[in-house]
Amino acid sequence: MAGTARHDYEMQQKAKRDLKTCKDPCEQLRLQCLSRGSSGIKGLGRVFRIMDDDRSRSLDFQEFKKGLRDYGLFLDPGEIEATFKHFDKDGSGTIDFDEFLIKLRPPMSKARKEVIMQAFNKLDKTGDNVITIADLKGVYNCKHHPKYKSGEWTEDQVFRQFLNSFDENDDGTVNHDEFFNYYSGVSASIDNDAYFILMMKNAWKL
């Protein structure tokens, strides 16, 4: 369940307008991600994870710069350096990209975070803090999916495609951060708390 197309479009347009007057490099990065729609931050996370060859979950300055360029996000060299330093709190020369993505998320109210957590917990049937295909069985009904009905896909293929909406590192599972990165984008497309919460409750039957 993605953000509605209309909200997504409005958010993209607003982010593009705000970018014209934005001077803060970190906010510019956030707006550039949001101008790609509700999955913009998730997409940047995916680029960084692909680059993380040694699975250290951290990036040095060159990797950070390359990741932004590969994803098509443009900042001046000085702005990239300022952004990197902003996230490299301990001056170690590396940044933790999970922390970076969390800070890049648009602000969310406590009520929104709670309803996202409720949805995650409902999907995480085994309670091991990751959502897998096994968790989805019995929670997510794939019988109405067009490709399942036509016989083109098996039940597992439908579940895999569903997980792909959230999965940033293509490991076939979705953790808490990946789920939140996805919904932070959807959240940014909807101004009204009550509407966002209603949409989540309807989508996940909470």
PDB file of C-alpha atoms in Angstrom:
ATOM      1  CA  MET A   1       0.000   0.000   0.000  1.00  0.00           C
ATOM      2  CA  ALA A   2       1.706   3.157  -1.171  1.00  0.00           C
ATOM      3  CA  GLY A   3       0.742   6.750  -0.492  1.00  0.00           C
ATOM      4  CA  THR A   4      -2.127   7.838  -2.665  1.00  0.00           C
ATOM      5  CA  ALA A   5      -1.007   9.077  -6.069  1.00  0.00           C
ATOM      6  CA  ARG A   6      -2.540  12.532  -5.586  1.00  0.00           C
ATOM      7  CA  HIS A   7      -0.819  13.121  -2.242  1.00  0.00           C
ATOM      8  CA  ASP A   8       2.428  11.841  -3.697  1.00  0.00           C
ATOM      9  CA  TYR A   9       2.181  14.245  -6.637  1.00  0.00           C
ATOM     10  CA  GLU A  10       1.368  17.212  -4.375  1.00  0.00           C
ATOM     11  CA  MET A  11       4.304  16.388  -2.098  1.00  0.00           C
ATOM     12  CA  GLN A  12       6.685  16.155  -5.069  1.00  0.00           C
ATOM     13  CA  GLN A  13       5.542  19.551  -6.349  1.00  0.00           C
ATOM     14  CA  LYS A  14       5.843  21.140  -2.893  1.00  0.00           C
ATOM     15  CA  ALA A  15       9.355  19.707  -2.410  1.00  0.00           C
ATOM     16  CA  LYS A  16      10.414  21.089  -5.818  1.00  0.00           C
ATOM     17  CA  ARG A  17       9.042  24.542  -4.907  1.00  0.00           C
ATOM     18  CA  ASP A  18      10.711  24.535  -1.470  1.00  0.00           C
ATOM     19  CA  LEU A  19      14.025  23.502  -3.036  1.00  0.00           C
ATOM     20  CA  LYS A  20      14.217  26.813  -4.900  1.00  0.00           C
ATOM     21  CA  THR A  21      14.487  28.791  -1.662  1.00  0.00           C
ATOM     22  CA  CYS A  22      16.129  26.213   0.636  1.00  0.00           C
ATOM     23  CA  LYS A  23      19.660  27.089   1.801  1.00  0.00           C
ATOM     24  CA  ASP A  24      20.323  24.302   4.330  1.00  0.00           C
ATOM     25  CA  PRO A  25      22.226  21.419   2.636  1.00  0.00           C
ATOM     26  CA  CYS A  26      20.626  18.713   4.828  1.00  0.00           C
ATOM     27  CA  GLU A  27      17.133  20.039   4.115  1.00  0.00           C
ATOM     28  CA  GLN A  28      18.036  20.261   0.401  1.00  0.00           C
ATOM     29  CA  LEU A  29      18.910  16.546   0.436  1.00  0.00           C
ATOM     30  CA  ARG A  30      15.624  15.690   2.148  1.00  0.00           C
ATOM     31  CA  LEU A  31      13.651  17.784  -0.359  1.00  0.00           C
ATOM     32  CA  GLN A  32      15.480  16.233  -3.319  1.00  0.00           C
ATOM     33  CA  CYS A  33      14.521  12.789  -2.007  1.00  0.00           C
ATOM     34  CA  LEU A  34      10.889  13.839  -1.426  1.00  0.00           C
ATOM     35  CA  SER A  35      10.695  15.378  -4.898  1.00  0.00           C
ATOM     36  CA  ARG A  36      11.017  11.760  -6.154  1.00  0.00           C
ATOM     37  CA  GLY A  37       7.907  10.709  -4.273  1.00  0.00           C
ATOM     38  CA  SER A  38       7.198   8.745  -1.120  1.00  0.00           C
ATOM     39  CA  SER A  39       9.878   6.128  -1.850  1.00  0.00           C
ATOM     40  CA  GLY A  40      12.666   8.698  -2.403  1.00  0.00           C
ATOM     41  CA  ILE A  41      14.410   8.185   0.954  1.00  0.00           C
ATOM     42  CA  LYS A  42      14.046   4.407   0.639  1.00  0.00           C
ATOM     43  CA  GLY A  43      15.729   4.622  -2.791  1.00  0.00           C
ATOM     44  CA  LEU A  44      18.714   6.499  -1.394  1.00  0.00           C
ATOM     45  CA  GLY A  45      19.002   3.865   1.346  1.00  0.00           C
ATOM     46  CA  ARG A  46      19.117   1.171  -1.326  1.00  0.00           C
ATOM     47  CA  VAL A  47      21.963   2.943  -3.183  1.00  0.00           C
ATOM     48  CA  PHE A  48      23.991   3.223   0.027  1.00  0.00           C
ATOM     49  CA  ARG A  49      23.406  -0.412   0.952  1.00  0.00           C
ATOM     50  CA  ILE A  50      24.575  -1.593  -2.490  1.00  0.00           C
ATOM     51  CA  MET A  51      27.779   0.441  -1.992  1.00  0.00           C
ATOM     52  CA  ASP A  52      28.413  -1.029   1.460  1.00  0.00           C
ATOM     53  CA  ASP A  53      30.613  -3.865   0.185  1.00  0.00           C
ATOM     54  CA  ASP A  54      32.106  -4.748   3.559  1.00  0.00           C
ATOM     55  CA  ARG A  55      28.704  -4.677   5.342  1.00  0.00           C
ATOM     56  CA  SER A  56      30.063  -2.128   7.813  1.00  0.00           C
ATOM     57  CA  ARG A  57      26.839  -0.063   7.546  1.00  0.00           C
ATOM     58  CA  SER A  58      28.984   3.048   7.351  1.00  0.00           C
ATOM     59  CA  LEU A  59      30.223   5.309   4.559  1.00  0.00           C
ATOM     60  CA  ASP A  60      33.342   7.419   4.212  1.00  0.00           C
ATOM     61  CA  PHE A  61      33.236  10.800   2.464  1.00  0.00           C
ATOM     62  CA  GLN A  62      34.074   9.438  -1.025  1.00  0.00           C
ATOM     63  CA  GLU A  63      31.369   6.730  -0.771  1.00  0.00           C
ATOM     64  CA  PHE A  64      28.867   9.296   0.504  1.00  0.00           C
ATOM     65  CA  LYS A  65      29.651  11.656  -2.396  1.00  0.00           C
ATOM     66  CA  LYS A  66      29.447   8.813  -4.943  1.00  0.00           C
ATOM     67  CA  GLY A  67      26.146   7.548  -3.465  1.00  0.00           C
ATOM     68  CA  LEU A  68      24.527  10.975  -3.802  1.00  0.00           C
ATOM     69  CA  ARG A  69      25.804  11.301  -7.372  1.00  0.00           C
ATOM     70  CA  ASP A  70      24.685   7.771  -8.357  1.00  0.00           C
ATOM     71  CA  TYR A  71      21.192   8.534  -7.058  1.00  0.00           C
ATOM     72  CA  GLY A  72      21.148  11.826  -8.985  1.00  0.00           C
ATOM     73  CA  LEU A  73      21.136  14.144  -5.949  1.00  0.00           C
ATOM     74  CA  PHE A  74      23.062  17.326  -6.590  1.00  0.00           C
ATOM     75  CA  LEU A  75      24.770  19.546  -4.039  1.00  0.00           C
ATOM     76  CA  ASP A  76      27.802  21.805  -4.446  1.00  0.00           C
ATOM     77  CA  PRO A  77      31.091  20.244  -3.246  1.00  0.00           C
ATOM     78  CA  GLY A  78      31.095  22.544  -0.191  1.00  0.00           C
ATOM     79  CA  GLU A  79      27.502  21.574   0.633  1.00  0.00           C
ATOM     80  CA  ILE A  80      28.284  17.850   0.367  1.00  0.00           C
ATOM     81  CA  GLU A  81      31.204  18.355   2.768  1.00  0.00           C
ATOM     82  CA  ALA A  82      29.045  20.385   5.198  1.00  0.00           C
ATOM     83  CA  THR A  83      26.317  17.716   5.093  1.00  0.00           C
ATOM     84  CA  PHE A  84      28.825  14.922   5.694  1.00  0.00           C
ATOM     85  CA  LYS A  85      30.352  16.805   8.658  1.00  0.00           C
ATOM     86  CA  HIS A  86      26.872  17.427  10.059  1.00  0.00           C
ATOM     87  CA  PHE A  87      26.270  13.659  10.230  1.00  0.00           C
ATOM     88  CA  ASP A  88      29.854  12.704  11.184  1.00  0.00           C
ATOM     89  CA  LYS A  89      29.288  13.811  14.778  1.00  0.00           C
ATOM     90  CA  ASP A  90      32.397  12.166  16.231  1.00  0.00           C
ATOM     91  CA  GLY A  91      34.724  13.353  13.434  1.00  0.00           C
ATOM     92  CA  SER A  92      35.711   9.738  12.628  1.00  0.00           C
ATOM     93  CA  GLY A  93      35.544  10.315   8.859  1.00  0.00           C
ATOM     94  CA  THR A  94      32.617   7.899   8.478  1.00  0.00           C
ATOM     95  CA  ILE A  95      28.874   8.130   8.961  1.00  0.00           C
ATOM     96  CA  ASP A  96      26.436   5.431   9.987  1.00  0.00           C
ATOM     97  CA  PHE A  97      23.993   5.340   7.110  1.00  0.00           C
ATOM     98  CA  ASP A  98      21.074   3.988   9.122  1.00  0.00           C
ATOM     99  CA  GLU A  99      21.418   7.005  11.418  1.00  0.00           C
ATOM    100  CA  PHE A 100      21.772   9.261   8.380  1.00  0.00           C
ATOM    101  CA  LEU A 101      18.546   7.939   6.837  1.00  0.00           C
ATOM    102  CA  ILE A 102      16.685   8.316  10.151  1.00  0.00           C
ATOM    103  CA  LYS A 103      17.768  11.980  10.359  1.00  0.00           C
ATOM    104  CA  LEU A 104      16.815  12.480   6.721  1.00  0.00           C
ATOM    105  CA  ARG A 105      13.241  11.341   7.368  1.00  0.00           C
ATOM    106  CA  PRO A 106      10.713  14.184   7.458  1.00  0.00           C
ATOM    107  CA  PRO A 107       9.561  14.865  11.051  1.00  0.00           C
ATOM    108  CA  MET A 108       6.628  12.708  12.186  1.00  0.00           C
ATOM    109  CA  SER A 109       4.267  13.146  15.118  1.00  0.00           C
ATOM    110  CA  LYS A 110       4.262  10.600  17.949  1.00  0.00           C
ATOM    111  CA  ALA A 111       0.801   9.394  16.837  1.00  0.00           C
ATOM    112  CA  ARG A 112       2.077   8.656  13.307  1.00  0.00           C
ATOM    113  CA  LYS A 113       5.114   6.772  14.605  1.00  0.00           C
ATOM    114  CA  GLU A 114       2.861   4.703  16.870  1.00  0.00           C
ATOM    115  CA  VAL A 115       0.483   3.662  14.070  1.00  0.00           C
ATOM    116  CA  ILE A 116       3.439   2.728  11.802  1.00  0.00           C
ATOM    117  CA  MET A 117       4.817   0.624  14.664  1.00  0.00           C
ATOM    118  CA  GLN A 118       1.412  -1.048  15.116  1.00  0.00           C
ATOM    119  CA  ALA A 119       1.378  -1.982  11.419  1.00  0.00           C
ATOM    120  CA  PHE A 120       4.944  -3.343  11.625  1.00  0.00           C
ATOM    121  CA  ASN A 121       4.122  -5.402  14.719  1.00  0.00           C
ATOM    122  CA  LYS A 122       1.001  -6.822  13.070  1.00  0.00           C
ATOM    123  CA  LEU A 123       3.013  -7.951  10.033  1.00  0.00           C
ATOM    124  CA  ASP A 124       5.877  -9.273  12.177  1.00  0.00           C
ATOM    125  CA  LYS A 125       3.912 -12.316  13.348  1.00  0.00           C
ATOM    126  CA  THR A 126       6.939 -14.075  14.838  1.00  0.00           C
ATOM    127  CA  GLY A 127       8.022 -10.993  16.808  1.00  0.00           C
ATOM    128  CA  ASP A 128      11.674 -11.237  15.699  1.00  0.00           C
ATOM    129  CA  ASN A 129      11.775  -7.606  14.434  1.00  0.00           C
ATOM    130  CA  VAL A 130      11.910  -8.554  10.737  1.00  0.00           C
ATOM    131  CA  ILE A 131       9.054  -9.170   8.301  1.00  0.00           C
ATOM    132  CA  THR A 132       9.493 -12.248   6.103  1.00  0.00           C
ATOM    133  CA  ILE A 133       7.347 -14.150   3.598  1.00  0.00           C
ATOM    134  CA  ALA A 134       6.449 -16.581   6.416  1.00  0.00           C
ATOM    135  CA  ASP A 135       5.153 -13.643   8.507  1.00  0.00           C
ATOM    136  CA  LEU A 136       2.945 -12.411   5.664  1.00  0.00           C
ATOM    137  CA  LYS A 137       1.046 -15.682   5.264  1.00  0.00           C
ATOM    138  CA  GLY A 138      -2.247 -15.274   7.046  1.00  0.00           C
ATOM    139  CA  VAL A 139      -1.807 -11.487   7.453  1.00  0.00           C
ATOM    140  CA  TYR A 140      -1.612 -10.286   3.846  1.00  0.00           C
ATOM    141  CA  ASN A 141      -4.185 -11.777   1.481  1.00  0.00           C
ATOM    142  CA  CYS A 142      -2.744 -12.217  -1.993  1.00  0.00           C
ATOM    143  CA  LYS A 143      -5.788 -13.984  -3.476  1.00  0.00           C
ATOM    144  CA  HIS A 144      -7.029 -10.754  -5.107  1.00  0.00           C
ATOM    145  CA  HIS A 145      -3.684  -9.855  -6.692  1.00  0.00           C
ATOM    146  CA  PRO A 146      -4.203  -9.756 -10.494  1.00  0.00           C
ATOM    147  CA  LYS A 147      -1.065 -11.804 -11.247  1.00  0.00           C
ATOM    148  CA  TYR A 148      -2.039 -14.445  -8.679  1.00  0.00           C
ATOM    149  CA  LYS A 149      -5.567 -14.647 -10.081  1.00  0.00           C
ATOM    150  CA  SER A 150      -4.230 -15.035 -13.624  1.00  0.00           C
ATOM    151  CA  GLY A 151      -1.872 -17.822 -12.516  1.00  0.00           C
ATOM    152  CA  GLU A 152       1.181 -15.832 -13.606  1.00  0.00           C
ATOM    153  CA  TRP A 153       2.609 -15.618 -10.058  1.00  0.00           C
ATOM    154  CA  THR A 154       2.644 -18.009  -7.113  1.00  0.00           C
ATOM    155  CA  GLU A 155       1.641 -16.871  -3.624  1.00  0.00           C
ATOM    156  CA  ASP A 156       5.335 -16.547  -2.671  1.00  0.00           C
ATOM    157  CA  GLN A 157       6.038 -14.335  -5.709  1.00  0.00           C
ATOM    158  CA  VAL A 158       3.216 -11.982  -4.699  1.00  0.00           C
ATOM    159  CA  PHE A 159       4.621 -11.809  -1.157  1.00  0.00           C
ATOM    160  CA  ARG A 160       8.142 -11.177  -2.493  1.00  0.00           C
ATOM    161  CA  GLN A 161       6.915  -8.320  -4.659  1.00  0.00           C
ATOM    162  CA  PHE A 162       5.066  -6.890  -1.654  1.00  0.00           C
ATOM    163  CA  LEU A 163       8.240  -7.015   0.488  1.00  0.00           C
ATOM    164  CA  ASN A 164      10.211  -5.341  -2.329  1.00  0.00           C
ATOM    165  CA  SER A 165       8.187  -2.157  -1.715  1.00  0.00           C
ATOM    166  CA  PHE A 166      10.034  -1.797   1.599  1.00  0.00           C
ATOM    167  CA  ASP A 167      13.185  -3.912   1.241  1.00  0.00           C
ATOM    168  CA  GLU A 168      16.272  -1.720   0.681  1.00  0.00           C
ATOM    169  CA  ASN A 169      18.986  -4.361   0.506  1.00  0.00           C
ATOM    170  CA  ASP A 170      17.200  -7.132  -1.419  1.00  0.00           C
ATOM    171  CA  ASP A 171      17.665  -9.700   1.354  1.00  0.00           C
ATOM    172  CA  GLY A 172      14.014 -10.800   1.247  1.00  0.00           C
ATOM    173  CA  THR A 173      13.228  -9.378   4.677  1.00  0.00           C
ATOM    174  CA  VAL A 174      12.073  -5.972   5.951  1.00  0.00           C
ATOM    175  CA  ASN A 175      13.375  -4.570   9.216  1.00  0.00           C
ATOM    176  CA  HIS A 176      11.986  -1.805  11.384  1.00  0.00           C
ATOM    177  CA  ASP A 177      14.154   0.946   9.776  1.00  0.00           C
ATOM    178  CA  GLU A 178      13.251  -0.054   6.209  1.00  0.00           C
ATOM    179  CA  PHE A 179       9.536  -0.011   7.103  1.00  0.00           C
ATOM    180  CA  PHE A 180       9.861   3.417   8.747  1.00  0.00           C
ATOM    181  CA  ASN A 181      11.936   4.852   5.855  1.00  0.00           C
ATOM    182  CA  TYR A 182       9.148   3.858   3.467  1.00  0.00           C
ATOM    183  CA  TYR A 183       6.326   5.275   5.568  1.00  0.00           C
ATOM    184  CA  SER A 184       8.192   8.488   6.408  1.00  0.00           C
ATOM    185  CA  GLY A 185       7.907   9.282   2.699  1.00  0.00           C
ATOM    186  CA  VAL A 186       4.211   8.402   2.621  1.00  0.00           C
ATOM    187  CA  SER A 187       3.736  10.472   5.799  1.00  0.00           C
ATOM    188  CA  ALA A 188       5.376  13.520   4.194  1.00  0.00           C
ATOM    189  CA  SER A 189       2.775  13.384   1.429  1.00  0.00           C
ATOM    190  CA  ILE A 190      -0.128  13.715   3.908  1.00  0.00           C
ATOM    191  CA  ASP A 191      -0.452  16.873   6.024  1.00  0.00           C
ATOM    192  CA  ASN A 192      -3.284  15.744   8.254  1.00  0.00           C
ATOM    193  CA  ASP A 193      -2.439  13.395  11.151  1.00  0.00           C
ATOM    194  CA  ALA A 194      -5.969  12.029  11.446  1.00  0.00           C
ATOM    195  CA  TYR A 195      -6.084  11.185   7.721  1.00  0.00           C
ATOM    196  CA  PHE A 196      -2.694   9.430   7.815  1.00  0.00           C
ATOM    197  CA  ILE A 197      -3.719   7.361  10.854  1.00  0.00           C
ATOM    198  CA  LEU A 198      -7.066   6.442   9.270  1.00  0.00           C
ATOM    199  CA  MET A 199      -5.312   5.414   6.053  1.00  0.00           C
ATOM    200  CA  MET A 200      -2.886   3.173   7.974  1.00  0.00           C
ATOM    201  CA  LYS A 201      -5.663   1.609  10.079  1.00  0.00           C
ATOM    202  CA  ASN A 202      -7.742   0.876   6.966  1.00  0.00           C
ATOM    203  CA  ALA A 203      -4.778  -0.488   5.019  1.00  0.00           C
ATOM    204  CA  TRP A 204      -3.618  -2.845   7.761  1.00  0.00           C
ATOM    205  CA  LYS A 205      -6.976  -3.412   9.529  1.00  0.00           C
ATOM    206  CA  LEU A 206      -5.527  -2.179  12.842  1.00  0.00           C
TER     207      LEU A 206
END
